[in-house]
Coordinates of C-alpha atoms in Angstrom, one line a residue:
X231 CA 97.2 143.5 -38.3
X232 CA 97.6 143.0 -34.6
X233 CA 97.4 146.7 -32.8
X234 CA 98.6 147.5 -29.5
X235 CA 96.5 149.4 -27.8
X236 CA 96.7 150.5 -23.7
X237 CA 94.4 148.7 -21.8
X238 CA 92.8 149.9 -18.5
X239 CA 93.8 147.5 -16.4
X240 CA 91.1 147.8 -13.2
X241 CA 87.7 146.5 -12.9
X242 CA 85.1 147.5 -14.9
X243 CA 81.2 147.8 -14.0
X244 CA 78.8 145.4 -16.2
X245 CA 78.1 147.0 -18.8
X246 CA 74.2 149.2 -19.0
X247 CA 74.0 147.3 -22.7
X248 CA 75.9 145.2 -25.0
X249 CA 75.1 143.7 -28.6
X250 CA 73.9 140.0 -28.6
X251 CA 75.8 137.0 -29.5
X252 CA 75.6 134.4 -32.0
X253 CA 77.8 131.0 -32.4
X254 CA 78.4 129.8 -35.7
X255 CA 81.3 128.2 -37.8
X256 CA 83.3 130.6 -39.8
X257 CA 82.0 131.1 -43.2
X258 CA 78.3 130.6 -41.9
X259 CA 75.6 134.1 -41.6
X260 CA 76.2 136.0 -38.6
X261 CA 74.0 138.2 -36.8
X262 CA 73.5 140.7 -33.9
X263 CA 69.7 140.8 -32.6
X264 CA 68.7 143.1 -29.9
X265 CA 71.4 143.9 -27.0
X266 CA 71.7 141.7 -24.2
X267 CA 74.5 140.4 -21.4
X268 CA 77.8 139.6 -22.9
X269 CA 78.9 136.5 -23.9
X270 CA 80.4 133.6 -22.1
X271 CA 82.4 131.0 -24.2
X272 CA 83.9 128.7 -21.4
X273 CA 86.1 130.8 -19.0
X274 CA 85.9 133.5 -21.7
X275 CA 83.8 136.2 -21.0
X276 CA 83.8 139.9 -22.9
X277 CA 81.6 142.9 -24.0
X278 CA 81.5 145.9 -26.4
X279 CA 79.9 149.3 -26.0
X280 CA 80.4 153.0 -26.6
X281 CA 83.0 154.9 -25.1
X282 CA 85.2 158.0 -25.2
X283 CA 88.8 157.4 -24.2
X284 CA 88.5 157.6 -20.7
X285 CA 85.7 154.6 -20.9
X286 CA 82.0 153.7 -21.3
X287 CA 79.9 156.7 -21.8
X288 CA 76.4 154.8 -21.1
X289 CA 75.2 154.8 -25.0
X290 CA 73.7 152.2 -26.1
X291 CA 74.5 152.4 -29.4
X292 CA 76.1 155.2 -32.3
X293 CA 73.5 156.8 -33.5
X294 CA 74.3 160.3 -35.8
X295 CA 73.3 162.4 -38.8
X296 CA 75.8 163.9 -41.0
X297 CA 76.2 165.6 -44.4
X298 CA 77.9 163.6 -47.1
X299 CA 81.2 163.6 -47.3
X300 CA 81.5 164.4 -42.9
X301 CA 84.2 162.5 -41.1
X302 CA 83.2 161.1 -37.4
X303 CA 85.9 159.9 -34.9
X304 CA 84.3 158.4 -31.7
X305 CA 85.7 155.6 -29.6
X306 CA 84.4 151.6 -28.5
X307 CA 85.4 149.8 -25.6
X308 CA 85.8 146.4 -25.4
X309 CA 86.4 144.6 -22.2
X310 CA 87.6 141.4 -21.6
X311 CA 85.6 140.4 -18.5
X312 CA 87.1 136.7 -17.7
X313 CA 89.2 135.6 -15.1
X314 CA 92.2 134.3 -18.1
X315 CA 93.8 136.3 -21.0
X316 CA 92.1 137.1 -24.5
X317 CA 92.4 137.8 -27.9
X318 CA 89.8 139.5 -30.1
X319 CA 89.2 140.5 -33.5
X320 CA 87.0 144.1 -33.9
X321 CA 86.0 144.9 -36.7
X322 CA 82.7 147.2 -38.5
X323 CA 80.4 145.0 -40.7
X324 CA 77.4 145.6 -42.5
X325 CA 73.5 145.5 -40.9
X326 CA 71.0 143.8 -43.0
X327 CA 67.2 142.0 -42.1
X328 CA 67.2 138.8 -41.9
X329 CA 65.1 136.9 -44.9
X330 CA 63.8 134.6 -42.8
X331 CA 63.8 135.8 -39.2
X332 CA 63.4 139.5 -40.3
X333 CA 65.1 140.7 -37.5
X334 CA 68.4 143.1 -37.6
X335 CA 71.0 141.4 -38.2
X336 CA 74.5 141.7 -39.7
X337 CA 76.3 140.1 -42.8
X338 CA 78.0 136.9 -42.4
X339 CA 82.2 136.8 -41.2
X340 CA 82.9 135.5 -44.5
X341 CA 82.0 139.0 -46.5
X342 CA 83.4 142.5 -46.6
X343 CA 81.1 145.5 -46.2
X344 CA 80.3 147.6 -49.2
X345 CA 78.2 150.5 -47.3
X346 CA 78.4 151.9 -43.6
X347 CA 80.7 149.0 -42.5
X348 CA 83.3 149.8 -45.3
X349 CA 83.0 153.4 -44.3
X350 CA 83.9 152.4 -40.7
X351 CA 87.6 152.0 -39.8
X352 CA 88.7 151.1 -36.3
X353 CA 92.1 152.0 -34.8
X354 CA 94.3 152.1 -38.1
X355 CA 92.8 148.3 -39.4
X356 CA 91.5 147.8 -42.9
X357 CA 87.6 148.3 -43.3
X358 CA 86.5 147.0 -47.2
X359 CA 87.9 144.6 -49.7
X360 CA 88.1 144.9 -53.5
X361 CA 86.3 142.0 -53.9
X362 CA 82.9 141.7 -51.0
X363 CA 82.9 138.0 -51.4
X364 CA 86.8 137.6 -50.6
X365 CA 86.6 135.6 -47.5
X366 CA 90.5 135.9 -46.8
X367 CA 90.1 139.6 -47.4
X368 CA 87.6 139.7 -45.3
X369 CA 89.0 137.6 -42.2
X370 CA 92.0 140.3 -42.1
X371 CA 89.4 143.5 -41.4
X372 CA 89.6 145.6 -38.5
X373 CA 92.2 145.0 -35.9
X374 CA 93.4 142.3 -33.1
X375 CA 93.1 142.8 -30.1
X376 CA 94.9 141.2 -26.9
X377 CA 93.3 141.9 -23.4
X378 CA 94.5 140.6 -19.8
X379 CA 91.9 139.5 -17.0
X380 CA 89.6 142.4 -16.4
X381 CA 91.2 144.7 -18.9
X382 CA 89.5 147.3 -21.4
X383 CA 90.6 148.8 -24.3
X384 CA 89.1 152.7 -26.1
X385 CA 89.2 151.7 -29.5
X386 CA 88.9 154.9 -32.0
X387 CA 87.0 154.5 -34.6
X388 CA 86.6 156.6 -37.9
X389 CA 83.8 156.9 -40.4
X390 CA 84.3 158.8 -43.5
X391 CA 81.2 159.1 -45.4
X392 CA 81.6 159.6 -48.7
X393 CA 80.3 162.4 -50.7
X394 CA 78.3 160.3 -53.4
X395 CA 76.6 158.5 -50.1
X396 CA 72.9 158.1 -50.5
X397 CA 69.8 160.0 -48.3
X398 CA 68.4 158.3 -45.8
X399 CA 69.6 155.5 -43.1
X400 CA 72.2 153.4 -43.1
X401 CA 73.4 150.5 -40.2
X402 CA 76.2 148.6 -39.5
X403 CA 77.5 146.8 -36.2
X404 CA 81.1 147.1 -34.9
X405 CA 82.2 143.3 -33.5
X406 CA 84.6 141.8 -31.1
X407 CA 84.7 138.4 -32.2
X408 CA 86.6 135.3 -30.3
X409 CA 88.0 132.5 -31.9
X410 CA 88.0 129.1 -31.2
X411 CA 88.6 125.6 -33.0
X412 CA 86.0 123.0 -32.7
X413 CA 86.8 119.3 -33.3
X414 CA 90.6 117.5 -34.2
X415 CA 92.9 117.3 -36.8
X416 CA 91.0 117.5 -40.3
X417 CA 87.4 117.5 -38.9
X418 CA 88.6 120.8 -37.1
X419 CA 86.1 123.8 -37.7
X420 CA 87.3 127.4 -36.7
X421 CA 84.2 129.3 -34.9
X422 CA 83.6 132.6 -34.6
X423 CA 81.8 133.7 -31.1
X424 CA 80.8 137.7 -32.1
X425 CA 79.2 140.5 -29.8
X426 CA 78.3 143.5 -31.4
X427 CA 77.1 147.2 -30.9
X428 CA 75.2 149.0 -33.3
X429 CA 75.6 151.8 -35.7
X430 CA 73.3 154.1 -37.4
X431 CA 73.8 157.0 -38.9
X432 CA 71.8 159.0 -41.4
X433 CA 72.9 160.9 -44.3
X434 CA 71.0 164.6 -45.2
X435 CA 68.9 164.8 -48.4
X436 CA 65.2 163.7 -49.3
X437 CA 63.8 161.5 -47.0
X438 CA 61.3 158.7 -48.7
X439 CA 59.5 156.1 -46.7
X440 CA 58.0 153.4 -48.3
X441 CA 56.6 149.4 -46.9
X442 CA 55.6 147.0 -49.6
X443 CA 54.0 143.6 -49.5
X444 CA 54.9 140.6 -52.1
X445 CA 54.2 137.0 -52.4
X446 CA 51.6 136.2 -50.0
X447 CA 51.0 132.8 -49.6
X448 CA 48.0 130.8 -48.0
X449 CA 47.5 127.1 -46.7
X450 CA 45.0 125.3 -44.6
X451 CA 45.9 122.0 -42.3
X452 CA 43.1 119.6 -42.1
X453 CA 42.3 117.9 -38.9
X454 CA 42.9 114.4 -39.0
X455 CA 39.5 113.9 -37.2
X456 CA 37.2 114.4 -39.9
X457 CA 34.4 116.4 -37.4
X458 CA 37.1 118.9 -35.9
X459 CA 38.4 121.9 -37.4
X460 CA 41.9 123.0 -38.9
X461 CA 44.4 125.6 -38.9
X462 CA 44.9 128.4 -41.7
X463 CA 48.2 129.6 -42.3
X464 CA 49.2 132.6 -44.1
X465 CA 53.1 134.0 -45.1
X466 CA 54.1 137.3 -46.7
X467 CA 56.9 139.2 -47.8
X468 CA 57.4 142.3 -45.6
X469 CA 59.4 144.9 -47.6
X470 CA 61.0 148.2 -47.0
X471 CA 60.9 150.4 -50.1
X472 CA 62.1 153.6 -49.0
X473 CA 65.6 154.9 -47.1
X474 CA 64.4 155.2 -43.2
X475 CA 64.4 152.3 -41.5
X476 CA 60.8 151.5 -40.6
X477 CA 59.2 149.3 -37.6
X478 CA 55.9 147.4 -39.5
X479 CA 53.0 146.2 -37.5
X480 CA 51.4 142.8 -39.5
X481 CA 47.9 141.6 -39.0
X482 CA 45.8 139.2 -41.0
X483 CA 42.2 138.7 -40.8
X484 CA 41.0 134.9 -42.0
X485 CA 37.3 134.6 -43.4
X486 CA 35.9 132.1 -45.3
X487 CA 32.8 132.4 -48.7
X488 CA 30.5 135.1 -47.9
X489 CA 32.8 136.7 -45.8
X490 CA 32.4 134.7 -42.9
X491 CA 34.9 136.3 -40.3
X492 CA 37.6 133.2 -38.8
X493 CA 39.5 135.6 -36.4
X494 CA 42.4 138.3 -36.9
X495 CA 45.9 137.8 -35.5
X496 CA 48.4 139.9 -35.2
X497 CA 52.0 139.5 -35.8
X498 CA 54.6 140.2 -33.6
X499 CA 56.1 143.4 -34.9
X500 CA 58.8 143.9 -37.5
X501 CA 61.4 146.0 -35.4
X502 CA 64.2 148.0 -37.6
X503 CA 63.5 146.7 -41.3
X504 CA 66.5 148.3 -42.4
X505 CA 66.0 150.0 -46.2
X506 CA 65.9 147.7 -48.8
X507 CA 66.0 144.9 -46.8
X508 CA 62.8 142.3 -46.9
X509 CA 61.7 139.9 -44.1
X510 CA 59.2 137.1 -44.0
X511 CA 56.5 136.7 -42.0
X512 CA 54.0 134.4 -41.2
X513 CA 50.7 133.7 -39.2
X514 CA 48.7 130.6 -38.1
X515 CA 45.4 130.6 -36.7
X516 CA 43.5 127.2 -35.3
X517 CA 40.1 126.1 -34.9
X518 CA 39.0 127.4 -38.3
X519 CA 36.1 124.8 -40.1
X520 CA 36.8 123.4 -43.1
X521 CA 34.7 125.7 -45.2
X522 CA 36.2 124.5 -49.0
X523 CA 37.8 127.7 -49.5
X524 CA 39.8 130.7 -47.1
X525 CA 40.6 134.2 -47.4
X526 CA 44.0 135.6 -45.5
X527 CA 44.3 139.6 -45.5
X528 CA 47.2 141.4 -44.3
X529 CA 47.6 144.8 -43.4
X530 CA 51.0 145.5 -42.8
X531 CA 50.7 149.5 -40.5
X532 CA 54.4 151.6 -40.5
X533 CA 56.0 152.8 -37.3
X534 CA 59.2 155.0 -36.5
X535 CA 61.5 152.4 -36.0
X536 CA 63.9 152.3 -32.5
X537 CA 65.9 155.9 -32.2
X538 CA 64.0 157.5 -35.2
X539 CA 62.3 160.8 -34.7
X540 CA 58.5 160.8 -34.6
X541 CA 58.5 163.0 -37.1
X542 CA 59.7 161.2 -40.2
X543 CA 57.2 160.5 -43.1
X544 CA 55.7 157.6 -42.3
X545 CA 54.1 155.5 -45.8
X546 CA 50.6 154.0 -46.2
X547 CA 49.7 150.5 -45.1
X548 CA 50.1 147.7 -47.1
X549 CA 48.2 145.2 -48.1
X550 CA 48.3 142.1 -49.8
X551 CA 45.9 138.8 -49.9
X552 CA 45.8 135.4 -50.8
X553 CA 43.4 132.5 -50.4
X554 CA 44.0 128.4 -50.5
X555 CA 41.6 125.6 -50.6
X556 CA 40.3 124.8 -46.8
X557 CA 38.6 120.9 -48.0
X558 CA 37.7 118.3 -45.0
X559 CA 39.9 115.5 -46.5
X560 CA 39.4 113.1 -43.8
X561 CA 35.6 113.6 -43.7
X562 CA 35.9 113.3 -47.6
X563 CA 37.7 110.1 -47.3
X564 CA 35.3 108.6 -44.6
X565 CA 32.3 109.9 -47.1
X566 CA 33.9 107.8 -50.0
X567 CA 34.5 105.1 -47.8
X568 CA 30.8 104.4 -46.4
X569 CA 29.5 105.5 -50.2
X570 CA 32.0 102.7 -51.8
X571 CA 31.3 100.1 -49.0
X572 CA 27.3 100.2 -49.5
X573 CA 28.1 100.4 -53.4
X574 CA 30.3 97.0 -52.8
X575 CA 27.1 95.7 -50.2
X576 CA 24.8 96.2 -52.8
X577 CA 27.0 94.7 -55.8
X578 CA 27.3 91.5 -53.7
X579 CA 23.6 91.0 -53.3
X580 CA 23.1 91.8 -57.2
X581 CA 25.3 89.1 -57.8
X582 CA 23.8 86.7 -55.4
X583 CA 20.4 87.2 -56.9
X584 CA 21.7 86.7 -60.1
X585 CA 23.3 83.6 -59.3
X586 CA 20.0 82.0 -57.4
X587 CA 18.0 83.3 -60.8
X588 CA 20.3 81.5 -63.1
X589 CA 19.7 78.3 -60.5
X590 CA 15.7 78.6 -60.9
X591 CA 16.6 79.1 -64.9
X592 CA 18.7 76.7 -64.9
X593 CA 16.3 73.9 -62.8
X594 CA 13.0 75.1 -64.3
X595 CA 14.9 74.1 -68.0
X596 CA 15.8 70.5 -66.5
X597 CA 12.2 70.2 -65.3
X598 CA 10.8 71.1 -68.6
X599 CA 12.8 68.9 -70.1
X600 CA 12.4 65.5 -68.3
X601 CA 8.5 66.2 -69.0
X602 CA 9.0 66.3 -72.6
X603 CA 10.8 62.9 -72.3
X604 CA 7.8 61.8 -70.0
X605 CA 5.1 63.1 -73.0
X606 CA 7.6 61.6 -75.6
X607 CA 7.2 58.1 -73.9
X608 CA 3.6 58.3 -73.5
X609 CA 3.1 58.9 -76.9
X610 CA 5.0 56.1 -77.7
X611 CA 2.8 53.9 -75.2
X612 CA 5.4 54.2 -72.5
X613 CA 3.5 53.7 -68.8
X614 CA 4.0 57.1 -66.9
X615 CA 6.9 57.8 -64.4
X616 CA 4.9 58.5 -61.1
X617 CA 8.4 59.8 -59.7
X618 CA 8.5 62.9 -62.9
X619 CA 9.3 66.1 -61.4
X620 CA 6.3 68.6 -61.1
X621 CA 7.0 71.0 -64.4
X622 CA 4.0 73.2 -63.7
X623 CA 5.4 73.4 -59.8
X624 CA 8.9 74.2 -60.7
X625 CA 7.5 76.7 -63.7
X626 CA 5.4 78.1 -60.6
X627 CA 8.3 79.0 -58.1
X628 CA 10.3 80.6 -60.8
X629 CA 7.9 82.7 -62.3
X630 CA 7.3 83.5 -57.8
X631 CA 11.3 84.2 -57.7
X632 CA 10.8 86.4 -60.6
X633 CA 8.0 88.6 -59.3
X634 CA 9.9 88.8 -55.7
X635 CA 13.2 89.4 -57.3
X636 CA 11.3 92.4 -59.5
X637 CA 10.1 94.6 -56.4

């Protein structure tokens, strides 16, 4: 649906605070972190922010608390602040945590809402689909939007919250996004440059807060020199159970047997872990020994997230543990190394002695034998052979190698 809308059509001041941007191809996960400049794609430069219809109010974001079933109007500006015409596409999408980052983010182009960002409409534009994961349904959302150099349009906006709506918080982002194609012919991928500004609203009823802590996970790097010490490394599952939005706090304290205390680190702090919504987290620590086995603790310590009131219950830490094998493998390897060189050493000279005692067995048997022939032939009258071998010397040295091979 393309709208027409009246732009203002004089310079605008920067902005006090704008949404942040994320490139990615159409169909990918896009996200709005914390607000920041807006975005330049080329020549194309625009922002999004509160407003009321005469312009900009200086909010940072939407932020209100309504009964079920309440109807808000307000108004967003979006300003096209680039020196060469423009045409966006604003739209309301949902606010999740991202899994891997867990940072605020928002769901991907490519889905419809299903909760605050379905319950936003801007201008007269569509806000949900039937189906969430119809990506053609979900391309057509919201309105688009032409803008001249240096113009801005006040957007209305209208969410209608809908009387079976759940307690608690709820987020979602409104988005001007701009277009472009990257690549030619069929290798041609259509990307979608977004700047957002956020929305959160509460709904009245029972207020639960809750932070849980799942799947903890625990590793150790070994040095590769087998006298220096490694690096622990510990991951968990940051979770929050209730319906506020919670800021969490992670720390995690390494020791080895006996307790032996490796050092505490803390996180960087989970800011806005929306309800439901579950981040990861992790933590390294170097220089700790190799001490066979290591402990990771986490304590994961609630805060009132960004905009919510002091006052809201607050849960009880969580905690969660997990240990991992810490082994020396390279000082292992060069332990089997010297043991199975000086077993090999020592096999060698066994065999060596072996051989020179089968040489004395084997000479002291032809010794005793050409003396037999000598007796034979002086029995039989024979003159002696002054050049026999001496049996009783050669019977002498063995019986020496013997004794010396013994000790």
């Amino acid at each position: 649906m393309r709208t027409s809308l009246r732009p203002t059509a004089r310079r605008i001041r920067p902005p006090a605070l704008l949404a942040a941007l994320l490139v990615v191809a159409v169909g990918a996960g896009l996200a709005v972190a914390s607000p920041q400049p807006a975005h330049a794609e080329g020549e194309v430069t625009w922002s999004i922010q509160p407003s009321t219809p005469a312009g900009p109010d200086g909010r940072t974001e939407f932020s209100y608390q309504v009964a079920p079933g309440s109807v808000i109007t307000d108004w967003v500006a979006v300003t096209n602040r680039s020196a060469e015409p423009a045409t966006f596409r604003v739209y309301a999408a949902d606010a999740k945590t991202d899994y891997d980052t867990a940072a605020f983010t928002l769901i991907g182009a490519d889905r419809a809402s299903t909760d605050l960002g379905a319950w936003t409409a801007v201008h007269d534009g569509p806000a949900a689909c039937a189906n969430p994961a119809d990506a053609a349904c979900a391309a057509g959302l919201g309105i688009v939007l032409a803008l001249d150099p240096g113009a801005r349009a006040d957007i209305p906006i209208t969410i209608t919250v809908p009387h079976d709506a759940s307690p608690g918080d709820h987020a979602a982002g409104i988005v001007a996004s701009f277009s472009t194609d990257a690549g030619d012919g069929a290798a041609s991928v259509r990307r979608e440059n977004r700047v957002g500004t956020r929305i959160y609203l509460r709904v009245d009823g029972a207020l639960r807060a809750g932070v849980g802590a799942s799947g903890a996970v625990a590793g150790y790097d070994a040095n590769l020199n087998p006298f220096a010490a490694g690096g622990g490394f510990f991951g968990v599952d940051v979770a929050n159970t209730g319906n506020t939005r919670l800021s969490v706090q992670p720390s995690v304290r390494f020791t080895g047997p006996f307790g032996i205390d490796l050092g505490t680190v803390a996180l960087p702090e989970v800011r806005n872990l929306m309800p439901g919504g579950t981040g990861h987290v992790t933590a390294s620590v170097p220089g700790i020994p190799p001490l066979l086995l290591l402990f990771a603790d986490v304590a994961l310590t609630p805060a009132p997230a960004d905009g919510v009131a002091a006052e809201d219950p607050l849960p009880a830490p969580a905690r969660a543990s997990a240990e991992t094998w810490a082994v020396p493998w390279s000082l292992l390897a060069l332990i089997a190394l010297l043991v199975g060189g000086g077993w090999v050493v020592l096999r060698i000279r066994r065999r060596r002695r072996d051989l020179l005692a089968q040489d004395f067995a084997d000479y002291a048997d032809a010794i005793r034998a050409e003396e037999r022939a000598r007796q034979t032939a002086l029995l039989a009258g024979s003159s002696p052979d002054s050049d026999a071998p001496d049996l009783v010397g050669a019977e002498r040295a063995a019986t020496v190698f013997d004794k010396e091979n013994a000790r």
